Amino acid sequence: MTNIQAELAAAFSKAIAAAFGPEAADADPQVKWAADARHGDLQANFAMGLGKRLGKAPREVADAVVAKLALGDLASKLEVAGPGFVNVTLAPAALARLVAELSADGRIGAARAARSERVVIDYSAPNVAKEMHVGHIRSTIIGDALARVLGFQGHEVLRRNHLGDWGTQFGMLVEHVRELGWKPGQKREIGDLNALYREAKARFDAESDFAERSRLRVVALQGGDEETVALWRELVEESKHHFAEVYETLGVLLDSGDYYGESFYNPMLGDVAAELERSGVATVSDGALCLFLPAFKGKDGSPVPLIVRKGDGGYGYDTTDLAAIRHRIRDLKADRLVYVTGAPQKQHFAMIFEGARVAGWLSEGVRAEHVPFGSILGDDGKPFRTRAGESVRLQDLLAEALERAYAIVAAKSPDFPEEEKRAVARAVGIGAVKYADLSNDRIKDYVFDWDRMLAFEGNTAPYLQNAYVRVMSIFRKAGVEHASVLGQAPSVDAPEEHALARHLLAFGDVVEQVARSLEPHRLCTWLYELAASFHHFYEKCPVMTAPDETVKRGRLALCAAVAEGLERGLSLLGIATVKRM
RNA sequence: GCGUUCGUAGCUCAGCUGGAUAGAGCGACGGACUUCGAAUCCGUAGGUCGCAGGUUCGACUCCUGUCGGACGCACCA
């Protein structure tokens, strides 16, 4: 499959070298998709910069390059405009051929990565014994989309769900359930783990002797005491069932094979500390083993360390994260490490990465990236909470999404069988929640608004799903399977057809952008523009009543490519499509 | 105090590694259904891109300063 942007860039580079010799050959041709249809399909913006460098007028430079340009039959029009932009309009035959190719290759023309990397992606990370709430939703949804996109590119994606399943709070929790009479291996209905946690916490704060027993219980847990460990394990297992339900509802890739909680790294902590101490990278300060990083300063201007080993001999999250990064680089041999956690943890991960570099684990050839995201706000601009001021349980949120979507489907399509109503409600409701989260630039906070995310207007999942439904409706009407016309030449003569075809060609570039920037909203923007462009076509270019059979076949072929684009694009975001709704 | 991050139309947001006259949706106003799904589409009005400098042929984009919001800064994740 040809990437038209890359192809043009190569042709321009050649022409630049031919026109101005080797000293100009390194100039970036700056081939981009034209933002405005009046400027053709793609534009090359090298002339202004190169003209400056060569001391020539930009338009002269552009003319000279265009004279050397060999595009074969790709372009129907080349023009030098404005200060020296070179506008390229794709030839109909070439455009039709390219769209036919991409509709049939199963990838909408997106290339597989030149080199398959092993990517460890860390996301979701709920806490055991606490229910998942909105705080976990962004990491889960964004991480899932990134895992899908990177996997689609042909990378080997290792999902890591860094569960909060270890630490001092488990001393408290295990002690509490033990005192409630729990015995390992008993059959029991656990019910509300959250409530157990709250009870334990309340006792911990109120009863000093319980607090003391809890501290001893932590020691027992860390020391491997059989009964303590067994009870802890049961609590963890129970939580995993809860997580699995949420992931099932949400439709994300995470499964039980992806659980690598903090406890997984626990056995490595001592060795990590020993290694850092032995190599002299970490030093003792105030009784704690610390890894000081001069670039990170605290309130008083003195360096803030990573605490490798606490003063009491225990280990905190710094050590766990150091152990995890060492393990992922040294043992898993990852090429790329991706951490999808909230923006407040930005400095923490910058320190972990710097610490890993100082320790000699993270070196050139391995990329470590934190993928920060903002918080979810209510319509009052404050953190999204229930009216009672509590954090919203993820289960409740998803249940409401399904309920609201079901009400819409029931109202619009009352004749659908019950089962289909539910299936559509699931695709639309869950899709709306995911898309609302993914379609904004992730670094920004975003305002949670049911009505907006479930609307059929604007940049929403229902709008995109509906566009897909309309495409499929055409095929239903035509009595043609959309898959049967994939690979056929589309009609690209009308301006709306041309624009739609051109937009499809950019998919591969968009996927690459998402994989590089780890910003899924770029794919959302492409999808929204695809749907909008399809609607323009839909208004102006009837398929069933096309002027002749050739145009009709060409329009069906174009529709099939659009269907592929919508379906594939949404699936990379973890969002389902339905054939009617 | 230091650092990170955000500030684009009344509201919610795009604007790709600086590129042409800054784009959408909602809301407002005005249109389009015996015609492939009107669950949609088209048009009009609406912005000194927080502010001030700077770099550049060219700045919403980069740099400096400044104002406003959010967040972070040693043994909790």
XYZ file of C-alpha atoms (C1' of nucleotides) in Angstrom:
658
model
C 0.000 0.000 0.000
C 1.350 3.389 -0.945
C 1.436 6.176 1.553
C 0.697 9.137 -0.652
C 2.157 11.698 1.697
C 5.433 9.818 1.966
C 5.488 9.221 -1.755
C 5.051 12.880 -2.568
C 7.647 13.848 0.024
C 10.151 11.530 -1.634
C 9.366 12.902 -5.076
C 9.770 16.470 -3.867
C 13.051 15.653 -2.143
C 14.376 14.249 -5.396
C 13.220 17.296 -7.316
C 14.775 19.644 -4.773
C 18.110 17.848 -5.114
C 17.816 17.902 -8.892
C 17.078 21.606 -8.956
C 19.529 22.896 -6.367
C 22.155 20.227 -5.909
C 23.346 18.278 -2.897
C 23.573 21.238 -0.522
C 19.805 21.655 -0.696
C 18.996 17.962 -0.738
C 18.480 17.749 3.010
C 15.663 20.312 2.944
C 12.402 18.959 4.311
C 9.838 19.098 1.486
C 7.163 19.694 4.146
C 4.380 17.790 2.442
C 1.124 18.132 4.377
C -2.551 17.530 3.797
C -4.056 20.800 2.658
C -6.435 22.221 5.231
C -8.483 24.023 2.600
C -9.843 22.336 -0.526
C -8.975 25.442 -2.554
C -5.341 24.568 -1.988
C -5.623 21.160 -3.554
C -5.231 17.876 -1.726
C -1.702 18.142 -0.429
C 0.744 20.966 -0.296
C 4.524 21.224 -0.130
C 5.746 24.153 1.946
C 9.509 23.957 1.496
C 9.977 26.916 -0.819
C 9.840 29.777 1.689
C 12.448 28.318 4.014
C 14.657 27.027 1.224
C 14.428 30.317 -0.656
C 15.637 32.131 2.411
C 18.528 29.729 2.757
C 19.552 29.953 -0.909
C 18.962 33.673 -1.164
C 16.395 33.204 -3.917
C 12.779 34.231 -4.222
C 10.533 31.463 -2.807
C 8.308 31.352 -5.859
C 11.339 30.946 -8.087
C 12.503 28.081 -5.904
C 9.069 26.467 -6.084
C 8.912 26.840 -9.853
C 12.359 25.323 -10.271
C 11.446 22.325 -8.125
C 8.114 21.804 -9.838
C 9.972 21.766 -13.176
C 12.042 18.808 -11.943
C 9.164 17.032 -10.255
C 8.263 13.571 -11.497
C 4.910 12.518 -10.113
C 3.884 10.188 -12.883
C 0.128 10.083 -13.111
C -0.478 10.937 -9.424
C -1.364 14.585 -9.843
C -3.811 16.263 -12.160
C -2.780 19.755 -11.157
C 0.307 21.391 -9.715
C 0.315 25.020 -8.865
C 2.579 27.454 -7.097
C 0.458 29.789 -5.008
C 0.796 32.557 -2.453
C 4.324 33.157 -1.225
C 5.511 29.826 -2.653
C 3.212 26.992 -1.638
C 3.116 24.097 -4.074
C -0.417 22.789 -4.243
C -0.986 19.275 -5.496
C -4.339 18.016 -6.686
C -4.536 14.266 -7.006
C -5.561 12.855 -10.362
C -8.956 11.106 -10.279
C -7.547 7.851 -11.627
C -4.796 7.772 -9.034
C -7.171 8.701 -6.243
C -9.606 5.982 -7.256
C -6.826 3.408 -7.446
C -5.487 4.327 -4.003
C -8.911 4.157 -2.369
C -9.639 0.833 -4.035
C -6.381 -0.503 -2.608
C -6.973 0.720 0.909
C -10.535 -0.513 1.060
C -9.394 -4.031 0.301
C -6.272 -4.350 2.420
C -8.069 -4.613 5.762
C -5.958 -1.782 7.169
C -7.351 1.284 5.377
C -3.896 1.776 4.001
C -2.131 1.988 7.339
C 1.327 0.471 7.120
C 2.587 -1.985 9.666
C 5.466 -0.627 11.710
C 8.804 -1.043 9.960
C 10.175 -2.654 13.097
C 7.960 -4.444 15.577
C 8.708 -3.262 19.081
C 7.898 -4.872 22.373
C 5.738 -2.331 24.152
C 4.792 -2.610 27.809
C 1.758 -0.537 28.529
C 0.745 0.068 32.110
C -2.840 1.166 32.624
C -6.057 0.936 34.648
C -4.431 0.003 37.987
C -7.387 -0.138 40.368
C -6.952 -0.801 44.067
C -7.882 -4.102 45.638
C -10.705 -3.864 48.173
C -11.811 -0.589 46.728
C -14.373 -0.326 44.002
C -13.400 1.211 40.734
C -14.550 4.795 40.388
C -14.327 7.499 37.745
C -10.718 8.066 38.685
C -9.853 4.783 36.954
C -11.901 5.244 33.838
C -9.581 7.497 31.883
C -6.517 5.340 32.378
C -8.492 2.252 31.434
C -10.060 3.719 28.306
C -7.040 5.633 27.042
C -4.676 2.763 27.778
C -6.967 0.328 26.004
C -7.139 2.498 22.885
C -3.363 2.878 22.831
C -2.889 -0.861 23.269
C -5.165 -1.462 20.301
C -3.478 1.111 18.079
C 0.024 -0.139 18.854
C -1.087 -3.730 18.374
C -2.660 -2.801 15.043
C 0.652 -1.387 13.960
C 2.196 -4.768 14.515
C 3.920 -4.149 17.809
C 4.004 -6.750 20.524
C 1.916 -5.205 23.269
C 2.269 -6.425 26.843
C -0.584 -5.074 28.943
C 0.210 -4.542 32.604
C -2.531 -3.851 35.084
C -0.605 -2.513 38.057
C -3.122 -3.389 40.760
C -2.801 -1.785 44.154
C -2.749 -5.160 45.875
C -0.010 -4.741 48.438
C 0.960 -2.443 51.227
C 0.138 -1.360 54.721
C -3.610 -1.067 54.206
C -3.788 -4.834 53.807
C -2.551 -5.365 57.330
C -5.567 -3.448 58.488
C -7.944 -5.238 56.165
C -6.728 -8.748 56.891
C -6.729 -8.103 60.628
C -10.293 -6.835 60.389
C -11.701 -9.813 58.473
C -9.791 -12.208 60.702
C -11.406 -10.663 63.722
C -14.749 -11.014 61.952
C -14.062 -14.732 62.083
C -12.834 -15.382 58.580
C -10.839 -18.537 58.066
C -8.882 -19.288 54.931
C -10.642 -21.551 52.463
C -14.119 -20.986 53.858
C -16.966 -20.500 51.449
C -18.496 -17.124 52.007
C -20.398 -14.331 50.378
C -18.110 -11.378 50.550
C -20.567 -8.847 49.233
C -19.355 -5.338 49.502
C -15.588 -5.213 49.741
C -15.736 -1.486 49.800
C -17.726 -1.570 53.031
C -15.211 -3.946 54.617
C -12.469 -1.515 53.721
C -14.332 1.410 55.228
C -15.040 -0.507 58.431
C -11.411 -1.481 58.757
C -10.269 2.062 58.118
C -12.706 3.421 60.702
C -11.463 0.980 63.321
C -7.849 1.737 62.414
C -8.430 5.416 63.058
C -10.512 4.963 66.215
C -9.013 1.973 68.033
C -5.357 2.289 68.855
C -4.995 -1.378 69.820
C -6.553 -2.440 66.504
C -4.139 -0.144 64.736
C -1.274 -1.834 66.560
C -2.532 -5.321 65.629
C -2.838 -4.107 62.033
C 0.776 -3.073 61.986
C 1.796 -6.482 63.263
C -0.414 -8.040 60.607
C 1.513 -6.148 57.915
C 4.680 -7.692 59.243
C 3.028 -11.104 59.161
C 1.895 -10.553 55.597
C 5.316 -9.475 54.443
C 6.889 -12.296 56.401
C 4.735 -14.799 54.522
C 2.588 -15.968 57.448
C 0.406 -18.690 55.995
C -2.994 -17.676 57.321
C -2.422 -13.977 56.658
C -1.279 -14.564 53.107
C -4.224 -16.872 52.444
C -6.752 -14.297 53.619
C -4.988 -11.561 51.646
C -5.111 -13.740 48.552
C -8.832 -14.280 48.928
C -9.438 -10.555 49.171
C -7.384 -10.004 46.047
C -9.246 -12.720 44.166
C -12.587 -11.253 45.137
C -11.501 -7.859 43.857
C -10.356 -9.361 40.595
C -13.859 -10.708 39.997
C -15.185 -7.215 40.465
C -12.609 -5.749 38.064
C -13.335 -8.423 35.484
C -17.019 -7.513 35.536
C -16.256 -3.876 34.930
C -13.807 -4.684 32.141
C -16.380 -6.972 30.582
C -19.014 -4.251 30.608
C -16.559 -1.727 29.333
C -15.302 -4.035 26.609
C -11.594 -3.519 27.111
C -8.778 -5.924 26.310
C -7.594 -6.326 29.896
C -8.014 -9.792 31.298
C -6.737 -11.928 34.126
C -3.477 -12.558 32.302
C -2.678 -8.865 32.505
C -2.795 -8.569 36.292
C 0.643 -7.724 37.532
C -0.043 -5.961 40.799
C 2.363 -4.420 43.220
C 2.709 -7.755 44.987
C 4.267 -9.206 41.828
C 7.233 -6.880 42.280
C 7.465 -7.378 46.024
C 10.040 -10.182 45.827
C 12.315 -7.948 43.744
C 12.379 -4.961 46.070
C 15.194 -6.117 48.303
C 17.407 -6.843 45.358
C 16.646 -3.519 43.728
C 17.597 -1.691 46.908
C 20.719 -3.807 47.313
C 21.787 -3.137 43.744
C 21.327 0.602 44.066
C 23.134 0.667 47.381
C 25.985 -1.488 46.156
C 26.570 0.618 43.067
C 26.596 3.753 45.161
C 23.750 5.310 43.236
C 21.629 5.440 46.372
C 22.757 6.846 49.690
C 21.387 6.815 53.215
C 19.752 10.025 54.426
C 17.729 10.410 57.625
C 17.797 6.640 57.914
C 16.233 6.055 54.505
C 18.039 4.735 51.451
C 17.612 7.495 48.904
C 18.309 8.064 45.256
C 18.909 11.783 44.896
C 18.288 13.376 41.544
C 19.692 16.904 41.401
C 17.159 18.038 38.807
C 14.272 17.580 41.221
C 14.142 20.121 44.007
C 11.729 20.499 46.895
C 10.259 23.486 48.668
C 13.478 24.508 50.352
C 15.529 24.094 47.184
C 17.216 20.905 48.282
C 17.001 17.798 46.082
C 14.047 15.452 46.536
C 14.953 11.778 46.462
C 13.286 8.598 45.404
C 12.926 6.625 48.624
C 14.459 3.270 47.821
C 14.081 1.907 51.338
C 12.198 3.600 54.107
C 13.714 4.396 57.452
C 11.782 1.508 58.999
C 13.222 -0.908 56.436
C 10.016 -1.139 54.413
C 9.422 -0.256 50.794
C 7.055 2.224 49.215
C 5.784 2.868 45.721
C 9.038 4.434 44.553
C 10.757 1.122 44.999
C 7.914 -0.811 43.409
C 8.030 1.411 40.350
C 11.799 1.108 40.160
C 11.524 -2.672 40.394
C 8.842 -2.669 37.705
C 10.865 -0.589 35.292
C 13.967 -2.689 35.863
C 11.960 -5.855 35.318
C 10.363 -4.534 32.149
C 13.648 -3.479 30.645
C 15.965 -6.181 31.911
C 13.702 -9.241 31.974
C 10.940 -8.456 29.507
C 13.382 -6.686 27.184
C 10.888 -4.011 26.288
C 11.670 -1.418 23.627
C 9.053 1.011 24.790
C 7.454 1.598 28.190
C 4.157 3.415 28.401
C 2.554 4.498 31.688
C -1.004 5.739 31.488
C -1.625 7.530 34.783
C -2.962 10.924 35.776
C -1.161 14.193 35.251
C -0.421 14.637 38.989
C 2.020 11.739 38.723
C 4.058 13.426 36.035
C 6.936 14.372 38.277
C 6.934 10.988 39.930
C 7.452 9.212 36.623
C 10.000 11.741 35.454
C 11.927 10.814 38.601
C 11.474 7.085 38.081
C 12.749 7.387 34.509
C 15.681 9.531 35.578
C 16.405 7.125 38.419
C 16.343 4.211 35.994
C 18.806 6.053 33.772
C 21.140 6.785 36.662
C 20.916 3.140 37.684
C 21.952 2.167 34.174
C 18.758 0.277 33.324
C 17.162 2.774 31.001
C 19.477 3.559 28.138
C 19.290 4.579 24.520
C 17.150 2.304 22.476
C 14.468 2.067 25.134
C 11.810 4.725 25.341
C 9.968 5.376 28.595
C 6.915 7.583 28.325
C 4.399 8.819 30.807
C 0.973 9.400 29.276
C -0.650 11.937 31.580
C -4.280 12.940 31.466
C -6.464 15.537 33.147
C -9.398 14.951 35.437
C -13.089 14.592 34.756
C -15.146 17.560 35.863
C -18.847 17.988 36.555
C -20.830 20.694 34.815
C -19.931 23.017 37.677
C -16.291 22.797 36.669
C -15.362 20.918 39.826
C -14.226 17.281 40.014
C -17.014 14.968 38.895
C -18.830 13.568 41.916
C -22.223 12.365 43.019
C -24.653 14.855 44.467
C -23.671 13.548 47.886
C -20.120 14.556 47.093
C -18.747 11.027 46.767
C -16.715 9.692 43.880
C -18.909 7.996 41.293
C -18.651 4.214 41.188
C -17.655 3.031 37.757
C -20.323 0.321 37.866
C -23.016 2.929 38.513
C -21.693 5.167 35.771
C -21.727 2.382 33.203
C -25.147 1.212 34.326
C -26.468 4.723 33.797
C -24.861 4.907 30.359
C -26.606 1.674 29.358
C -29.882 2.854 30.811
C -29.811 6.223 29.036
C -28.788 4.652 25.738
C -31.512 2.049 26.068
C -34.118 4.764 26.594
C -32.974 6.491 23.413
C -33.004 3.289 21.372
C -36.393 2.277 22.723
C -37.789 5.661 21.759
C -36.302 5.773 18.273
C -36.601 2.124 17.329
C -39.491 0.699 19.337
C -39.926 -2.164 16.866
C -36.512 -3.693 17.448
C -36.498 -7.034 19.261
C -35.602 -6.649 22.907
C -32.250 -8.342 22.463
C -31.255 -5.976 19.661
C -32.306 -2.943 21.684
C -29.972 -4.073 24.422
C -27.132 -4.724 22.023
C -27.505 -1.288 20.443
C -27.775 0.371 23.852
C -24.556 -1.311 24.850
C -22.681 -0.191 21.746
C -24.039 3.349 21.988
C -23.910 3.818 25.760
C -20.449 2.415 26.333
C -19.225 3.913 23.077
C -20.447 7.345 24.136
C -18.627 7.194 27.462
C -15.405 6.013 25.849
C -15.544 8.455 22.969
C -16.241 11.416 25.248
C -13.086 10.515 27.113
C -10.945 9.866 24.053
C -12.028 12.720 21.805
C -10.546 15.500 23.908
C -6.864 16.221 24.168
C -6.090 13.957 27.115
C -3.889 16.428 28.988
C -6.849 18.696 29.558
C -9.573 18.245 32.118
C -12.887 17.503 30.487
C -16.471 18.189 31.431
C -18.652 15.125 31.810
C -22.046 15.713 30.209
C -24.475 12.876 29.466
C -26.563 14.849 26.997
C -23.613 15.956 24.946
C -21.879 12.565 24.757
C -25.114 10.795 23.803
C -26.121 13.354 21.183
C -26.332 12.448 17.526
C -24.892 15.803 16.574
C -21.296 16.811 16.928
C -18.159 14.868 17.659
C -19.731 11.927 19.498
C -19.808 8.154 19.294
C -23.524 8.018 18.393
C -22.922 10.391 15.485
C -20.190 8.147 14.120
C -22.157 4.982 14.768
C -25.124 6.520 13.019
C -23.008 7.427 10.006
C -22.017 3.764 9.818
C -25.664 2.754 10.066
C -26.548 5.053 7.184
C -23.818 3.550 5.026
C -25.028 0.071 5.820
C -28.569 1.133 5.113
C -27.548 2.004 1.571
C -26.136 -1.465 1.075
C -29.266 -3.019 2.539
C -31.352 -0.980 0.134
C -29.100 -1.899 -2.775
C -29.152 -5.562 -1.875
C -25.376 -5.656 -1.961
C -22.921 -6.899 0.655
C -20.514 -4.082 1.387
C -17.635 -6.523 1.556
C -18.311 -7.639 -2.002
C -17.387 -4.259 -3.499
C -14.214 -3.691 -1.481
C -11.310 -3.172 -3.837
C -13.466 -1.805 -6.620
C -12.756 1.623 -8.038
C -14.780 4.357 -6.344
C -16.384 7.276 -8.091
C -14.348 10.414 -7.384
C -15.606 12.964 -9.902
C -17.977 15.041 -7.789
C -16.233 17.406 -5.332
C -17.865 15.587 -2.399
C -16.630 12.242 -3.707
C -13.149 13.609 -4.226
C -13.021 15.098 -0.744
C -14.251 11.881 0.841
C -11.748 9.743 -1.045
C -8.930 12.096 -0.174
C -9.831 11.994 3.506
C -9.655 8.203 3.531
C -6.073 8.352 2.278
C -4.952 10.116 5.447
C -5.849 7.251 7.787
C -2.370 5.750 7.815
C -0.783 9.073 8.720
C -3.277 9.555 11.521
C -2.587 6.136 13.000
C 1.113 6.932 12.971
C 0.476 10.224 14.701
C -1.513 8.497 17.417
C 1.164 5.863 17.910
C 3.861 8.502 18.142
C 2.068 11.069 20.294
C -0.055 8.547 22.210
C -2.967 10.913 21.690
C -6.104 9.015 20.643
C -8.125 12.190 20.040
C -6.342 12.637 16.728
C -8.031 9.494 15.481
C -11.359 10.798 16.809
C -10.955 13.990 14.814
C -10.222 11.988 11.676
C -13.309 9.840 12.252
C -15.530 12.828 12.839
C -14.295 14.479 9.674
C -14.822 11.239 7.794
C -18.424 11.039 8.969
C -19.055 14.708 8.208
C -17.505 14.305 4.768
C -19.672 11.249 4.171
C -22.764 13.277 5.039
C -21.852 15.949 2.492
C -21.514 13.192 -0.076
C -24.771 11.652 1.104
C -26.671 14.870 0.466
C -25.232 15.577 -2.947
C -24.478 12.193 -4.425
C -27.376 9.755 -4.356
C -26.322 6.158 -4.728
C -29.543 4.351 -5.602
C -30.615 7.009 -8.068
C -27.183 7.700 -9.514
C -27.131 8.894 -13.138
C -25.879 5.572 -14.442
C -24.811 2.108 -13.386
C -21.097 2.947 -13.446
C -21.504 5.881 -11.097
C -23.724 3.814 -8.838
C -21.106 1.066 -8.621
C -18.426 3.672 -8.003
C -20.455 5.248 -5.218
C -21.103 1.876 -3.618
C -17.381 1.230 -3.688
C -16.762 4.587 -2.003
C -19.398 3.801 0.626
C -17.759 0.465 1.314
C -14.440 2.196 1.925
C -16.135 4.623 4.301
C -17.721 1.734 6.175
C -14.322 0.114 6.540
C -12.818 3.373 7.762
C -15.512 3.981 10.358
C -15.527 0.412 11.573
C -11.766 0.095 11.785
C -11.241 3.518 13.300
C -13.832 2.983 15.993
C -12.554 -0.506 16.750
C -9.090 0.938 17.403
C -10.751 3.051 20.075
C -12.509 0.021 21.490
C -15.912 1.190 20.244
C -18.421 -1.118 18.568
C -20.521 -0.465 15.493
C -23.990 -1.851 14.733
C -25.689 -2.328 11.383
C -28.860 -0.558 12.393
C -29.901 1.394 15.420
C 9.167 29.691 46.977
C 10.337 26.195 42.867
C 8.234 23.230 39.081
C 4.440 21.117 35.704
C 0.079 22.119 33.051
C -4.173 24.629 30.973
C -6.292 29.584 28.980
C -9.088 29.709 21.199
C -16.790 32.117 19.553
C -22.044 32.821 24.901
C -21.095 27.100 26.145
C -18.131 22.398 24.958
C -13.887 21.580 22.041
C -10.366 20.813 17.330
C -6.187 23.295 15.040
C -0.827 17.539 12.930
C 6.739 18.328 14.084
C 5.266 27.236 12.880
C 2.542 27.750 6.781
C -2.288 30.713 3.163
C -8.590 34.345 5.079
C -8.198 30.330 12.968
C -12.367 25.519 12.247
C -16.481 22.261 14.378
C -20.775 20.993 17.582
C -24.315 23.095 20.970
C -27.145 27.447 21.802
C -29.502 31.820 18.534
C -31.707 33.046 13.754
C -33.332 31.246 8.727
C -33.970 27.090 5.428
C -34.340 21.470 3.438
C -38.405 15.275 4.323
C -44.289 11.985 -1.446
C -36.372 11.219 -2.707
C -30.532 5.810 -0.097
C -32.568 6.673 7.870
C -34.733 14.514 8.983
C -31.204 9.864 14.671
C -29.510 14.051 9.201
C -28.124 18.195 6.172
C -27.534 23.540 4.307
C -27.124 28.839 5.345
C -26.487 33.455 8.670
C -24.645 35.850 12.963
C -20.617 35.191 16.589
C -13.280 35.181 18.001
C -7.748 41.723 19.060
C -6.435 32.839 19.967
C -5.693 35.632 28.480
C -2.083 39.990 28.184
C 2.896 42.213 26.738
C 7.373 41.687 24.389
C 10.799 38.602 21.302
C 12.552 34.994 17.339
C 10.976 34.166 12.054
C 9.800 35.284 5.169
C 5.578 33.559 8.212
C 3.369 32.550 15.321
C -2.900 29.917 18.057
C 1.755 26.917 17.643
C 8.557 28.392 19.555
C 11.188 31.753 23.589
C 10.853 35.376 27.818
C 7.849 37.907 31.117
C 3.015 38.553 33.209
C -2.266 37.538 34.825
C -5.868 33.683 35.965
C -7.208 28.330 37.047
C -5.555 23.253 38.212
C -1.789 20.071 40.021
C 3.033 18.513 42.166
C 7.349 19.226 45.557
C 11.165 12.832 51.412
C 9.530 7.605 53.708
C 0.910 7.227 51.312
C -0.117 5.554 45.341
